[in-house]
XYZ file of C-alpha atoms in Angstrom:
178
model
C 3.410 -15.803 2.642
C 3.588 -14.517 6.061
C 0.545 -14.455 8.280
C -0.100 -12.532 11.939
C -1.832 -13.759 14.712
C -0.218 -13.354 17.952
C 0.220 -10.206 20.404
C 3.323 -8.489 19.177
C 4.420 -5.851 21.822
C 6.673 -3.172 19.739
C 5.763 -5.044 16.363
C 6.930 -7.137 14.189
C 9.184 -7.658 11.021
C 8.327 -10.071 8.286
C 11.467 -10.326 4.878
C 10.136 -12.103 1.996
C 10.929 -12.212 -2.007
C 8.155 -12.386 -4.582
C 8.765 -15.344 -6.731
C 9.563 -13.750 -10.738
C 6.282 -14.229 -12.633
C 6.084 -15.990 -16.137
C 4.204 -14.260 -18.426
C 4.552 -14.462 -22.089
C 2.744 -11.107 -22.560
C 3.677 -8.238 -20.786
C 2.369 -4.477 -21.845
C 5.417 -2.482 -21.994
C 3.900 0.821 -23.048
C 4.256 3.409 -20.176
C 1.258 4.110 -18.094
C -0.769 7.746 -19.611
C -1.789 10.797 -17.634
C -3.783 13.743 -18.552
C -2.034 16.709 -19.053
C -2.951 19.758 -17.734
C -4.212 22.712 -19.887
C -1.902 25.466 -21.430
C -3.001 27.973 -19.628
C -6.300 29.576 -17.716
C -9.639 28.746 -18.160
C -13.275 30.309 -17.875
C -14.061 26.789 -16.095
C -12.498 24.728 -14.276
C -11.258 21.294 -16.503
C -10.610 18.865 -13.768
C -10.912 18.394 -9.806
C -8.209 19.267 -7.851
C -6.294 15.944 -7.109
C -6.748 15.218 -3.193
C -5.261 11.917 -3.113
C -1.870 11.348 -1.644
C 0.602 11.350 -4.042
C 1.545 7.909 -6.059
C 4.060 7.148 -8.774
C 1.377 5.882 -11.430
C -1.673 7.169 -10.941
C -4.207 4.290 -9.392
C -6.284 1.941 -10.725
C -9.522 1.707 -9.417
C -11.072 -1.664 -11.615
C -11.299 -4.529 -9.188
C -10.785 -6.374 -12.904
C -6.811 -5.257 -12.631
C -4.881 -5.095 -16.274
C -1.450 -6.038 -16.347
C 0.895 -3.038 -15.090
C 3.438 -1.840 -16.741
C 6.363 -3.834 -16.986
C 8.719 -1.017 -14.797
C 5.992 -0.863 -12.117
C 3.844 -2.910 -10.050
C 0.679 -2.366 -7.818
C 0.395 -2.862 -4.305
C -2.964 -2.547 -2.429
C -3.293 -1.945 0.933
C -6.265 -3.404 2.547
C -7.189 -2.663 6.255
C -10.095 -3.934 8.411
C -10.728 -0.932 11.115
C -12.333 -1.328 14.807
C -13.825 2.002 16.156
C -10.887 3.801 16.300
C -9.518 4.217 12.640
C -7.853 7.617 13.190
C -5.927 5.707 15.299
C -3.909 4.322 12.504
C -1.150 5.832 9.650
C 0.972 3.392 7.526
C 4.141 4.169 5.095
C 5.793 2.934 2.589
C 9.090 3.557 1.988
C 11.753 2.093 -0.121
C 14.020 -0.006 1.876
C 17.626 1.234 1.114
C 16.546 5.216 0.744
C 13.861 5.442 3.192
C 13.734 9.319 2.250
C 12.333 7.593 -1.012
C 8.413 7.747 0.476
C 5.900 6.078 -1.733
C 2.429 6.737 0.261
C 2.299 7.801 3.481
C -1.321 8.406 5.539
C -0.856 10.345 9.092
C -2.889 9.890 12.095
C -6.449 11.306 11.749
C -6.897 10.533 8.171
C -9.261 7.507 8.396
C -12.338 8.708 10.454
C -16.171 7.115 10.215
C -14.636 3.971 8.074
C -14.784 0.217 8.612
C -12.073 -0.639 5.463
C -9.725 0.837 3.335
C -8.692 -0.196 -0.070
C -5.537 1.794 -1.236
C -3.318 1.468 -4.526
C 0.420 2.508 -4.838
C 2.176 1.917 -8.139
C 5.832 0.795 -7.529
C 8.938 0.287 -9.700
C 10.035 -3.144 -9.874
C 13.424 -4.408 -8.726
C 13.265 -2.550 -5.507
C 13.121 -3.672 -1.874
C 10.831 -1.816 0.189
C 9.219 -1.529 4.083
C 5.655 -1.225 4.657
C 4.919 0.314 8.654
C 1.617 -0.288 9.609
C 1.663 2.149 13.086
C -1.128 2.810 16.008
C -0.929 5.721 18.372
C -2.648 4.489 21.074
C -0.396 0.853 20.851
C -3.352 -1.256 21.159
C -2.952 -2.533 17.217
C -7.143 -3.013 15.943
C -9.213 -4.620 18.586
C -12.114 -7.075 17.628
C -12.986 -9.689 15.646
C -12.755 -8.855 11.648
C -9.922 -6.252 11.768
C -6.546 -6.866 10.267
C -4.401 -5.824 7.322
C -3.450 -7.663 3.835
C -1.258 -6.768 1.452
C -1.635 -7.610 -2.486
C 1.111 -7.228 -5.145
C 0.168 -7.408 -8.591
C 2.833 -7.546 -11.084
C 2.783 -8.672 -14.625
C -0.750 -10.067 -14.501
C 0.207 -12.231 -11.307
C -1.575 -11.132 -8.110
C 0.733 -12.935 -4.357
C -0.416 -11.845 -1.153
C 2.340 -9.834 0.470
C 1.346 -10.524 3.821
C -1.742 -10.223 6.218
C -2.400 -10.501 10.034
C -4.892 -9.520 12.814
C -5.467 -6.434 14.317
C -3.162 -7.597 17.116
C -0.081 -6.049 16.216
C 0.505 -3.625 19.118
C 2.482 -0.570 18.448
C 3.029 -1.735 15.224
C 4.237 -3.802 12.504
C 6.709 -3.682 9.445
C 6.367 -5.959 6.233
C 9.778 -5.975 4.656
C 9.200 -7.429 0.440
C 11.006 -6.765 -2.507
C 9.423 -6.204 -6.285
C 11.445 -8.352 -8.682
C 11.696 -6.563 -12.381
């Protein structure tokens, strides 16, 4: 839907709506997480959870099921150069942007060529995606660049994708019909 490609200085801002999908199925049963256990244990009965937090848990299948009707999926999917400490993106909901959804600070990425991350989000919001580098040189070379992917009741759109030539920065406004 909208597609990068030039130098953008101080970024750039891209508004778009995802069409309503028609699906005559939709699983309306609400996602399931473990619970924890009642109380202390001889042994530990899970890994501690290191991920950043999400509002669903993620789904790692490259085969995605249909989401739950009150959420949808975004992944995030970035292309590094050499410098991918360099880079932090957030998502935020547009009209409470103390509403954070992922965020990843400088110095998380470090030794990685691409990132795939998921973010469960509820539907019938409007939200801003900030794709940031600190040294304001956006991802140099060819075979960087961003793309984003919303799956939502079964149908996958491509938010948006560009280049690593974004500068400072850029900013994918969208919105996530019910």
């Amino acid at each position: 839907i909208a597609k990068g490609g030039g130098r953008y200085g101080a970024g750039i801002q891209e508004m778009f709506y995802v069409p309503v999908p028609t699906s005559e199925t939709v699983d309306n049963s609400p996602p399931t997480t473990p619970s924890p256990t009642s109380g202390p244990t001889e042994s530990p009965t899970a890994s501690p959870d290191t991920s950043y937090p999400t509002a669903l848990p993620p789904v790692s299948d490259a085969s995605l099921p249909e989401s739950p009707s009150s959420h949808a999926l975004l992944k995030v999917l970035i292309s590094f150069d050499e410098y991918p400490e360099e880079v932090r993106w957030k998502l935020v909901n547009k009209n409470d942007p103390s509403q954070v959804y992922r965020e990843v600070p400088f110095g998380s990425y470090v030794d990685v060529e691409h990132i795939t991350e998921e973010v469960y989000l509820p539907t019938g919001n409007e939200y801003v995606f900030s794709l940031l580098d600190e040294k304001m040189d956006g991802l140099y070379g060819t075979g960087t660049g961003y793309q984003l992917i919303l799956v939502n009741n079964g149908v996958t759109t491509e938010i948006a994708s560009g280049n690593g030539n974004y500068g400072a920065g850029v900013q994918v406004f969208f919105s996530v019909p019910q």
